[in-house]
Coordinates of C-alpha atoms in Angstrom, one line a residue:
Chain A
M1 CA 143.3 77.6 114.4
R2 CA 146.9 76.6 114.2
T3 CA 147.9 73.0 114.6
V4 CA 151.2 71.3 114.8
S5 CA 151.3 69.1 111.8
A6 CA 155.0 68.2 111.3
R7 CA 155.5 64.6 110.3
F8 CA 158.8 63.1 111.2
N9 CA 159.2 59.4 110.4
S10 CA 162.8 58.8 111.3
T11 CA 163.3 56.5 114.2
T12 CA 167.1 56.1 114.3
T13 CA 168.9 56.3 117.6
P14 CA 171.4 59.1 118.3
N15 CA 174.8 58.5 116.7
P16 CA 177.3 60.6 118.5
S17 CA 180.4 59.1 116.8
N18 CA 179.5 60.1 113.3
E19 CA 179.0 63.9 113.0
N20 CA 178.5 63.8 109.2
S21 CA 175.4 61.7 109.3
R22 CA 171.9 62.9 110.3
P23 CA 171.8 65.0 113.5
A24 CA 170.9 63.5 116.9
Q25 CA 167.3 62.6 117.5
T26 CA 165.1 63.3 120.5
H27 CA 161.5 62.8 121.4
F28 CA 158.6 65.2 120.7
G29 CA 155.8 63.6 122.7
F30 CA 155.7 60.0 121.3
R31 CA 157.2 61.0 118.0
T32 CA 160.9 61.1 117.3
V33 CA 162.3 64.2 115.8
D34 CA 165.6 65.9 115.0
E35 CA 167.0 67.7 118.0
N36 CA 167.3 71.0 116.3
A37 CA 163.7 70.7 115.1
K38 CA 162.2 70.2 118.6
E39 CA 162.6 73.7 119.7
D40 CA 160.6 75.1 116.8
L41 CA 157.9 72.4 117.2
V42 CA 157.5 73.2 120.9
K43 CA 157.5 76.9 120.1
G44 CA 154.6 76.2 117.6
V45 CA 152.7 74.3 120.3
F46 CA 152.9 77.1 122.8
S47 CA 152.2 79.9 120.3
S48 CA 149.1 77.9 119.5
V49 CA 148.0 77.4 123.1
A50 CA 149.0 80.8 124.5
P51 CA 145.7 82.6 124.2
K52 CA 143.7 79.9 126.0
Y53 CA 146.6 78.6 128.2
D54 CA 145.1 79.6 131.5
L55 CA 141.6 78.5 130.6
M56 CA 142.9 75.1 129.4
N57 CA 145.0 74.6 132.6
D58 CA 141.9 75.2 134.7
A59 CA 139.8 72.8 132.5
M60 CA 142.4 70.1 132.3
S61 CA 143.3 70.0 135.9
M62 CA 139.9 71.1 137.1
G63 CA 141.6 74.0 138.9
I64 CA 144.0 71.8 140.8
H65 CA 147.0 73.4 139.1
R66 CA 146.3 76.4 141.3
L67 CA 146.7 74.3 144.4
W68 CA 149.9 72.9 143.2
K69 CA 151.3 76.4 142.4
D70 CA 150.1 77.7 145.8
D71 CA 151.9 74.8 147.5
F72 CA 155.0 75.5 145.4
V73 CA 155.2 79.1 146.4
S74 CA 154.4 78.5 150.1
L75 CA 157.2 75.9 150.2
L76 CA 159.7 78.4 148.7
N77 CA 158.4 81.1 151.0
P78 CA 159.9 84.1 149.3
G79 CA 160.6 87.1 151.5
R80 CA 161.3 85.2 154.7
R81 CA 164.9 86.2 154.7
G82 CA 164.5 89.6 153.1
P83 CA 163.9 90.7 149.5
I84 CA 165.3 88.3 146.9
K85 CA 165.9 88.2 143.1
I86 CA 164.0 85.5 141.4
L87 CA 164.4 84.2 137.9
D88 CA 161.2 82.5 136.8
M89 CA 162.1 80.4 133.8
A90 CA 159.5 79.3 131.3
G91 CA 157.4 81.7 133.3
G92 CA 155.1 82.4 130.4
T93 CA 151.8 83.7 131.6
G94 CA 153.1 84.7 135.0
D95 CA 151.3 82.4 137.4
I96 CA 154.4 81.7 139.6
A97 CA 155.8 85.3 139.3
L98 CA 152.6 86.9 140.5
R99 CA 152.2 84.4 143.3
M100 CA 155.7 85.0 144.5
L101 CA 155.3 88.8 144.6
D102 CA 151.9 88.5 146.4
H103 CA 153.3 86.1 148.9
A104 CA 156.3 88.3 149.8
R105 CA 154.0 91.4 150.0
E106 CA 151.2 89.8 152.0
K107 CA 153.3 87.8 154.4
Y108 CA 156.4 89.9 154.9
A109 CA 155.4 93.4 153.7
D110 CA 158.2 92.9 151.1
R111 CA 158.0 95.3 148.1
D112 CA 161.5 94.8 147.0
T113 CA 161.5 91.1 145.9
S114 CA 161.7 91.1 142.1
V115 CA 161.0 88.5 139.5
L116 CA 162.4 88.3 136.0
V117 CA 159.9 86.3 133.9
S118 CA 161.7 84.5 131.1
D119 CA 160.3 82.4 128.3
I120 CA 161.4 81.2 124.9
N121 CA 158.0 82.0 123.5
P122 CA 157.1 85.7 123.0
D123 CA 153.4 84.9 122.7
M124 CA 153.3 83.3 126.1
L125 CA 155.2 86.3 127.5
K126 CA 152.6 88.6 125.9
E127 CA 149.9 86.8 127.8
G128 CA 151.9 87.3 131.0
M129 CA 152.3 91.0 130.3
R130 CA 148.6 91.3 129.7
R131 CA 147.9 89.7 133.1
V132 CA 150.5 91.8 134.9
R133 CA 148.8 94.9 133.5
Q134 CA 145.8 94.0 135.6
T135 CA 147.9 94.0 138.8
M136 CA 149.7 96.6 140.9
Y137 CA 153.1 95.3 139.7
H138 CA 152.8 96.7 136.2
N139 CA 155.6 99.3 135.4
T140 CA 157.3 98.6 138.7
P141 CA 160.9 97.3 139.1
Q142 CA 159.4 94.2 140.8
I143 CA 158.6 92.4 137.6
G144 CA 160.4 92.2 134.2
F145 CA 160.0 90.1 131.1
Q146 CA 162.7 88.7 128.9
V147 CA 162.7 86.4 125.9
A148 CA 165.4 83.8 126.5
N149 CA 166.3 80.2 125.8
A150 CA 166.8 78.3 129.1
Q151 CA 169.6 76.2 127.7
E152 CA 171.7 79.2 126.7
L153 CA 171.1 82.3 128.8
D154 CA 172.8 85.5 127.5
P155 CA 175.5 86.3 130.1
D156 CA 175.0 90.0 129.7
I157 CA 171.3 89.8 130.7
F158 CA 171.8 86.8 133.1
P159 CA 175.2 87.2 134.7
D160 CA 176.8 84.5 136.8
N161 CA 175.8 84.3 140.5
S162 CA 173.0 86.8 140.2
F163 CA 169.8 85.2 141.4
D164 CA 168.7 84.0 144.8
L165 CA 166.0 81.7 143.5
Y166 CA 165.5 80.0 140.1
T167 CA 162.0 78.6 139.5
I168 CA 160.7 76.6 136.5
A169 CA 157.2 75.4 136.7
F170 CA 155.8 72.9 134.1
G171 CA 158.4 74.1 131.6
I172 CA 161.4 72.0 131.8
R173 CA 159.9 68.9 130.2
N174 CA 159.5 70.9 127.0
C175 CA 163.2 71.8 126.7
T176 CA 165.3 69.9 124.3
S177 CA 168.2 69.3 126.7
I178 CA 167.3 69.2 130.3
P179 CA 170.9 68.9 131.6
D180 CA 171.8 72.2 129.8
V181 CA 168.9 74.0 131.5
I182 CA 170.0 72.8 134.9
K183 CA 173.6 73.8 134.2
E184 CA 172.5 77.3 133.2
A185 CA 170.4 77.5 136.4
H186 CA 173.5 76.6 138.4
R187 CA 175.5 79.3 136.7
V188 CA 173.1 82.1 137.3
L189 CA 172.3 81.3 140.9
K190 CA 174.2 82.8 143.7
P191 CA 176.0 80.4 146.1
G192 CA 173.4 79.2 148.5
G193 CA 170.7 79.9 146.0
T194 CA 167.8 77.5 145.4
F195 CA 166.8 75.7 142.2
A196 CA 163.1 74.8 142.3
C197 CA 161.3 72.8 139.7
L198 CA 157.5 72.1 139.7
E199 CA 156.8 69.4 137.1
F200 CA 154.6 66.5 136.3
G201 CA 155.9 63.2 137.7
K202 CA 155.3 59.5 137.6
V203 CA 152.4 58.0 139.6
D204 CA 153.2 54.9 141.5
N205 CA 149.8 53.9 142.8
P206 CA 148.4 51.5 140.1
L207 CA 144.7 52.5 140.4
L208 CA 145.5 56.2 140.3
S209 CA 147.9 55.7 137.5
Q210 CA 145.2 53.9 135.4
L211 CA 142.6 56.6 135.9
Y212 CA 145.3 59.2 135.2
E213 CA 146.2 57.5 131.9
V214 CA 142.6 57.4 130.7
Y215 CA 142.1 61.0 131.7
S216 CA 145.3 62.1 130.0
F217 CA 144.9 60.4 126.7
S218 CA 141.1 60.6 126.4
V219 CA 139.7 63.6 128.1
I220 CA 142.5 66.1 127.7
P221 CA 142.8 66.0 123.9
M222 CA 139.0 66.2 123.7
L223 CA 139.0 69.3 125.9
G224 CA 141.8 70.7 123.8
S225 CA 139.7 70.4 120.7
I226 CA 136.5 71.7 122.2
L227 CA 137.9 74.6 124.3
A228 CA 140.9 75.6 122.2
S229 CA 140.3 74.1 118.7
D230 CA 143.6 72.4 119.1
R231 CA 143.7 68.7 119.8
E232 CA 147.2 68.1 118.5
S233 CA 148.9 70.5 120.9
Y234 CA 147.2 68.9 123.9
Q235 CA 148.1 65.4 122.6
Y236 CA 151.7 66.6 122.5
L237 CA 151.4 67.9 126.1
V238 CA 150.2 64.7 127.6
E239 CA 152.7 62.7 125.6
S240 CA 155.5 65.0 126.8
I241 CA 154.5 64.3 130.4
R242 CA 155.0 60.6 129.9
R243 CA 158.4 61.2 128.4
F244 CA 159.7 63.1 131.3
P245 CA 162.1 61.2 133.6
S246 CA 160.9 59.8 136.9
Q247 CA 161.5 61.6 140.2
P248 CA 164.6 59.8 141.2
V249 CA 166.2 60.1 137.8
F250 CA 165.5 63.8 137.6
A251 CA 166.9 64.3 141.1
Q252 CA 170.1 62.7 140.0
M253 CA 170.2 65.0 137.0
I254 CA 169.9 67.9 139.4
R255 CA 172.8 66.6 141.4
D256 CA 174.9 66.0 138.3
A257 CA 174.7 69.8 137.6
G258 CA 176.3 70.5 140.9
F259 CA 173.3 71.1 143.2
T260 CA 172.9 69.5 146.6
T261 CA 169.6 67.8 147.1
G262 CA 167.9 65.7 149.8
Q263 CA 167.8 61.9 149.8
D264 CA 165.9 60.0 147.1
F265 CA 162.4 60.0 148.7
S266 CA 159.3 62.2 148.7
G267 CA 158.7 64.6 151.6
Q268 CA 160.5 66.8 154.1
G269 CA 164.2 66.3 153.7
G270 CA 163.8 64.5 150.4
A271 CA 165.0 65.5 147.0
W272 CA 161.4 66.0 145.9
R273 CA 157.9 66.4 147.3
D274 CA 155.1 64.6 145.4
L275 CA 151.8 66.4 145.1
W276 CA 148.6 64.4 144.5
G277 CA 150.2 61.0 144.4
G278 CA 153.0 62.1 142.1
I279 CA 150.9 63.6 139.4
A280 CA 153.0 66.7 140.1
S281 CA 156.1 67.0 142.1
V282 CA 158.5 69.8 143.4
H283 CA 162.2 69.2 143.1
L284 CA 164.6 71.3 145.1
G285 CA 168.3 71.8 144.9
V286 CA 170.7 74.2 146.6
K287 CA 173.9 75.6 145.0
A288 CA 176.8 74.8 147.2
Chain B
M1 CA 120.0 45.3 107.1
A2 CA 120.2 42.2 104.9
A3 CA 118.7 44.2 102.0
L4 CA 121.2 46.9 102.5
R5 CA 124.0 44.4 102.4
R6 CA 122.6 42.9 99.2
A7 CA 122.3 46.3 97.6
H8 CA 125.8 47.1 98.6
S9 CA 127.2 43.9 97.2
T10 CA 125.5 44.6 93.9
A11 CA 126.9 48.0 93.9
N12 CA 130.2 46.5 94.6
L13 CA 130.0 44.2 91.6
V14 CA 129.0 47.1 89.4
L15 CA 131.9 49.1 90.6
R16 CA 134.3 46.3 90.0
A17 CA 132.9 45.8 86.6
T18 CA 133.4 49.4 85.8
G19 CA 137.1 49.1 86.8
S20 CA 137.0 50.8 90.1
T21 CA 140.1 50.4 92.1
T22 CA 138.9 51.9 95.4
S23 CA 139.1 49.4 98.2
R24 CA 135.7 49.1 99.8
S25 CA 134.3 47.5 102.8
V26 CA 131.5 45.0 102.1
L27 CA 129.4 46.0 105.1
P28 CA 128.1 49.4 105.9
A29 CA 130.5 51.3 108.0
A30 CA 128.3 51.5 111.0
V31 CA 128.9 47.8 111.3
N32 CA 132.5 47.9 110.0
A33 CA 133.3 50.6 112.6
G34 CA 133.0 47.5 114.8
N35 CA 136.6 48.3 115.4
R36 CA 135.1 51.0 117.6
H37 CA 133.8 49.8 120.9
L38 CA 132.9 51.4 124.2
F39 CA 136.5 51.7 125.3
S40 CA 138.6 50.8 122.2
R41 CA 139.3 52.9 119.2
A42 CA 139.8 52.0 115.6
K43 CA 143.3 52.5 114.1
P44 CA 144.0 55.7 112.2
A45 CA 142.9 55.1 108.6
Y46 CA 143.8 58.3 106.8
P47 CA 145.8 61.5 107.5
G48 CA 144.0 63.6 110.0
H49 CA 142.0 60.7 111.3
W50 CA 141.5 60.9 115.1
P51 CA 139.7 57.7 116.1
L52 CA 137.4 57.8 119.0
N53 CA 135.8 55.0 121.1
T54 CA 132.0 55.1 121.7
L55 CA 132.3 57.0 125.0
E56 CA 134.6 59.6 123.6
N57 CA 132.3 60.0 120.6
A58 CA 129.4 60.7 122.8
F59 CA 131.5 63.2 124.9
M60 CA 132.6 65.0 121.7
A61 CA 129.0 65.1 120.4
V62 CA 127.7 66.7 123.5
G63 CA 130.7 69.0 124.0
S64 CA 130.9 70.2 120.5
G65 CA 127.1 70.7 120.5
L66 CA 127.3 72.9 123.6
M67 CA 130.2 74.8 122.2
A68 CA 128.6 75.3 118.8
L69 CA 125.5 76.7 120.5
K70 CA 127.6 79.0 122.7
D71 CA 129.7 80.3 119.9
P72 CA 128.4 79.5 116.4
R73 CA 131.5 81.0 114.8
R74 CA 133.4 77.8 115.9
H75 CA 133.0 76.1 112.6
D76 CA 135.3 73.3 113.8
M77 CA 132.7 72.5 116.5
V78 CA 129.9 72.4 114.1
A79 CA 131.9 70.1 111.9
T80 CA 132.7 67.9 114.8
L81 CA 129.0 67.7 115.8
G82 CA 128.2 66.7 112.3
E83 CA 130.7 63.9 112.3
T84 CA 130.0 62.5 115.7
T85 CA 126.2 62.4 115.1
A86 CA 126.4 61.1 111.5
G87 CA 125.5 57.5 112.5
Y88 CA 123.8 55.5 109.7
A89 CA 123.3 58.6 107.5
L90 CA 126.7 58.4 105.9
P91 CA 126.3 54.8 104.6
R92 CA 122.9 55.8 103.3
M93 CA 124.4 58.8 101.5
R94 CA 127.1 56.6 100.0
D95 CA 124.5 54.2 98.8
A96 CA 122.6 57.1 97.2
M97 CA 125.8 58.0 95.4
L98 CA 126.4 54.4 94.3
A99 CA 122.9 54.3 92.8
S100 CA 123.8 56.6 89.9
A101 CA 126.7 56.5 87.4
E102 CA 127.5 60.1 88.2
G103 CA 127.7 59.4 91.9
R104 CA 129.9 56.3 91.3
R105 CA 132.3 58.5 89.3
I106 CA 132.6 60.9 92.3
L107 CA 133.4 58.0 94.6
R108 CA 136.0 56.7 92.2
K109 CA 137.7 60.0 91.5
R110 CA 137.1 61.7 94.9
P111 CA 137.3 65.3 93.6
S112 CA 138.0 68.1 96.0
V113 CA 136.4 71.6 95.9
N114 CA 138.7 74.5 96.8
S115 CA 140.2 77.5 95.2
D116 CA 143.1 75.4 93.8
T117 CA 140.8 72.9 92.0
V118 CA 138.2 75.3 90.9
D119 CA 139.4 77.7 88.2
M120 CA 137.6 80.9 89.3
E121 CA 139.0 83.0 86.5
W122 CA 137.6 80.6 83.9
L123 CA 134.2 80.5 85.6
K124 CA 133.9 84.2 85.2
T125 CA 134.3 83.8 81.4
L126 CA 131.3 81.5 81.1
P127 CA 128.1 82.8 79.6
E128 CA 125.2 84.1 81.7
G129 CA 122.8 81.4 82.6
T130 CA 125.3 78.7 83.1
F131 CA 125.8 77.0 86.4
G132 CA 129.5 77.9 86.6
R133 CA 128.8 81.6 86.0
A134 CA 125.9 81.5 88.6
Y135 CA 128.2 79.9 91.1
I136 CA 131.0 82.5 90.8
T137 CA 128.4 85.3 90.9
W138 CA 127.0 83.9 94.0
L139 CA 130.4 83.6 95.6
E140 CA 131.2 87.2 94.9
R141 CA 127.8 88.4 95.9
C142 CA 128.1 86.7 99.3
G143 CA 131.8 87.4 99.8
V144 CA 132.8 83.8 100.5
T145 CA 135.4 81.5 99.0
P146 CA 135.2 77.7 98.6
D147 CA 138.1 77.3 101.0
T148 CA 136.6 77.4 104.5
R149 CA 135.7 73.7 105.1
A150 CA 137.1 72.0 108.1
P151 CA 138.8 68.6 107.4
V152 CA 137.1 65.4 108.5
H153 CA 138.6 63.8 111.6
Y154 CA 136.2 61.5 113.4
I155 CA 134.8 59.2 110.7
D156 CA 136.4 55.8 110.8
D157 CA 135.8 54.5 107.3
P158 CA 137.9 56.4 104.8
E159 CA 135.3 56.3 102.1
L160 CA 132.6 57.6 104.4
A161 CA 135.0 60.3 105.5
Y162 CA 135.2 61.3 101.9
V163 CA 131.4 61.4 101.6
M164 CA 131.3 63.7 104.6
K165 CA 134.0 65.9 103.0
R166 CA 132.1 66.0 99.7
Y167 CA 128.9 67.0 101.6
R168 CA 130.7 69.8 103.3
E169 CA 132.3 71.1 100.1
S170 CA 129.0 70.9 98.1
H171 CA 127.1 73.0 100.6
D172 CA 127.9 76.2 98.6
F173 CA 126.6 74.6 95.5
Y174 CA 123.2 74.0 97.2
H175 CA 123.2 77.6 98.2
C176 CA 123.8 78.6 94.6
L177 CA 121.3 76.2 93.1
C178 CA 118.6 77.3 95.5
N179 CA 119.5 80.9 95.2
L180 CA 119.9 81.5 98.9
P181 CA 122.4 84.0 100.5
V182 CA 124.5 83.3 103.6
N183 CA 122.5 85.0 106.4
V184 CA 121.2 83.0 109.3
E185 CA 117.6 82.5 108.1
S186 CA 118.7 81.3 104.7
E187 CA 121.3 79.0 106.2
L188 CA 118.6 77.4 108.4
A189 CA 116.3 77.1 105.4
L190 CA 119.1 75.3 103.6
K191 CA 119.8 73.1 106.5
F192 CA 116.2 71.9 106.5
F193 CA 116.4 71.4 102.8
E194 CA 119.5 69.3 103.2
F195 CA 117.9 67.2 105.9
F196 CA 115.0 66.3 103.7
N197 CA 117.2 65.7 100.7
I198 CA 120.3 64.0 102.3
G199 CA 119.2 62.9 105.7
L200 CA 122.3 63.8 107.8
P201 CA 121.2 64.2 111.5
M202 CA 123.4 67.3 111.9
T203 CA 121.3 69.2 109.4
L204 CA 118.2 68.7 111.4
L205 CA 120.1 69.5 114.6
G206 CA 121.5 72.7 113.1
G207 CA 118.1 73.8 111.9
V208 CA 116.2 73.1 115.1
L209 CA 118.9 74.5 117.4
G210 CA 119.8 77.4 115.2
Q211 CA 116.3 78.8 115.0
L212 CA 116.4 79.4 118.7
R213 CA 118.7 82.4 118.0
L214 CA 116.3 84.0 115.5
T215 CA 114.0 86.9 116.2
P216 CA 110.3 85.9 116.3
D217 CA 109.3 87.3 113.0
K218 CA 112.3 85.7 111.2
R219 CA 111.4 82.4 112.9
H220 CA 107.8 82.7 111.8
R221 CA 109.0 83.3 108.2
L222 CA 111.3 80.3 108.4
F223 CA 108.7 77.9 109.6
S224 CA 105.7 79.2 107.5
E225 CA 107.5 79.8 104.2
Y226 CA 110.9 78.1 104.1
L227 CA 110.1 74.9 105.8
P228 CA 107.3 73.9 103.4
W229 CA 109.6 74.7 100.5
A230 CA 112.4 72.6 102.0
L231 CA 110.0 69.7 102.5
K232 CA 108.4 69.9 99.1
C233 CA 111.6 70.6 97.2
G234 CA 114.3 68.8 99.2
G235 CA 112.2 65.8 100.3
G236 CA 109.8 65.6 97.4
T237 CA 110.7 66.7 93.9
S238 CA 114.5 66.8 94.0
K239 CA 117.1 64.1 93.4
P240 CA 119.7 63.3 96.1
L241 CA 122.1 66.2 95.5
I242 CA 125.0 64.3 97.1
G243 CA 125.4 62.3 94.0
V244 CA 125.7 65.3 91.6
Y245 CA 129.1 65.7 90.0
W246 CA 129.2 69.5 90.1
E247 CA 132.6 69.9 88.5
E248 CA 131.3 68.2 85.3
R249 CA 128.4 70.6 85.0
W250 CA 129.9 74.1 85.0
E251 CA 128.7 74.8 81.5
Q252 CA 125.3 73.4 81.9
N253 CA 122.4 75.8 81.7
L254 CA 121.3 76.6 85.3
E255 CA 117.5 76.4 84.6
D256 CA 117.9 73.0 82.8
M257 CA 119.9 71.8 85.7
K258 CA 117.3 72.8 88.2
K259 CA 114.6 71.1 86.2
E260 CA 116.7 68.0 85.9
L261 CA 117.4 67.9 89.6
G262 CA 113.8 68.9 90.6
I263 CA 114.8 72.2 92.3
F264 CA 112.5 75.2 92.4
D265 CA 113.1 78.6 93.9
P266 CA 112.4 79.2 97.6
P267 CA 110.6 82.4 98.8
P268 CA 112.7 85.5 98.0
A269 CA 115.5 86.2 100.6
V270 CA 117.2 89.3 101.8
W271 CA 120.6 89.8 100.2
R272 CA 122.9 92.0 102.3
R273 CA 126.4 93.4 101.7
P274 CA 129.0 90.8 100.9
L275 CA 130.4 89.2 104.1
S276 CA 134.0 89.9 103.0
E277 CA 133.6 93.7 103.1
A278 CA 132.3 94.0 106.6
A279 CA 134.7 91.3 107.9
K280 CA 137.7 93.0 106.2
A281 CA 137.0 96.3 107.7
R282 CA 136.6 94.8 111.2
K283 CA 139.8 92.8 110.7
N284 CA 141.9 95.7 109.6
K285 CA 140.9 97.7 112.6
L286 CA 141.7 94.9 115.0
A287 CA 145.0 94.2 113.3
A288 CA 146.1 97.8 113.7
E289 CA 145.3 97.8 117.4
K290 CA 147.0 94.5 117.9
A291 CA 150.1 95.6 116.0
A292 CA 150.5 98.6 118.2
Q293 CA 150.2 96.6 121.4
E294 CA 152.7 94.0 120.1
R295 CA 155.3 96.6 119.4
A296 CA 155.0 97.9 122.9
D297 CA 155.2 94.5 124.4
L298 CA 158.2 93.4 122.3
E299 CA 160.1 96.5 123.2
A300 CA 159.4 95.9 126.9
M301 CA 160.6 92.4 126.8
G302 CA 163.9 93.3 125.2
Q303 CA 163.3 92.3 121.6
K304 CA 163.5 94.5 118.6
P305 CA 160.1 95.0 116.9
P306 CA 160.1 94.1 113.2
Q307 CA 160.6 97.2 111.0

């Protein structure tokens, strides 16, 4: 039973003008930590949750995450215009990758679409590899696994303008610098390629939001301790959801990296689509 | 309740007179955890404290109970069940400790029992027949260490949290004193003993639920031989063992100690191979298989495996 038990007490705000003083700070859930420490902390959390990740997702969302991921993949509709190359970032246990391949195969008889599953955490990738071994895609060129940092992709393995679709599902909020991730996504996508992000969002409806709050901060950490012996990691996860920018702010960050998005509303033609009242939402951007 | 409060205040005076510096709540914690309500939690009072409101406490009690039944190797769930069902037992245990000078010393100094604080090498040098020597012999015979106790998370009052921790850490001493190994029947017998001696609800729960997993003949032996022993010894002749300062008694003669504390031997138990041997063999095999799979995975995902 591994727990994240780092204690960081500093609460100073970032000080970009003075490089000799302490490094810039960022948030880790509701705590404030050094920027260069966050990556290791997040790595610790995910190494800890990896073996029970899928079970916990089912328990925490009562299976609803499957519906969200199905919606996400249907929306992106891989295979409609022929086989494509997909980069599934923070792809960990392979939920999105396998759905993409199954969708292309079942709907369009497409056996050439390929997914490169990338994650910063090797333990999560190992879980993904284990799952792929149970499917027909094992040992085929349709699926590959690569350890990588979404903020700094190795240009030899991830060349410029090489992917048709970049997906990141429930991963971007754990990255230290979201703008860097989106910038790298922009670099590796072909012109006309799509950036698709499935992430937790802000809930507007006050009643739903209150229930969601109680559920997040009460039930989820308890489920974490009962099912996975790890209350602290799940406490971090629900805190990190609260820290993530709201849908309009995130849409603007996507535009800042050079993508074209829809207008600032939820739905067809909008920059995002809310799922279940905003608990999750899908952000889309196209590289010009 | 009023009598309890009076007794507690008296104990408080005695403690202050003896120079105690521990801060203490005047009222029993079950009342003082009046910071805990149906929907509101107390504030974290010590490192590792995860406060719960009453609803959450109930949820954790049920959840951890089910999980502990389903997978008894989840020691953290057993520990959680113990803490969430402790109720009024912990203040009672604390008062039992306050009733003797030895117990008051424990509450003041708050000693810990683990392989850092217990000098195992020195214990091996003690003469035969001493408690310390018997303890180290028992540890080796069963293949356990004093290090496996889960930390306390859900008790709101820091002192009661320490009492809980002390109870957990003393469990092995009870094993040694009563000369019981660590197989399931003996653990259950000891749980009943602890219930009659200390009164923590979890011990009764553990005994009653744990025996469901026994074979019929073992269960029969448990109830016909061990339960009467637990009742007569734990509930009848013996002093509250929670107030015993084990670390001061390493060199005391074991038989004298048992006489002093009112312990007599249970019916003879079956001693099997030390736990550590079997566990180690299993662990090595699993580790080798896992290492092979990991090398294959790492190579496939583009990373060099460690040499």
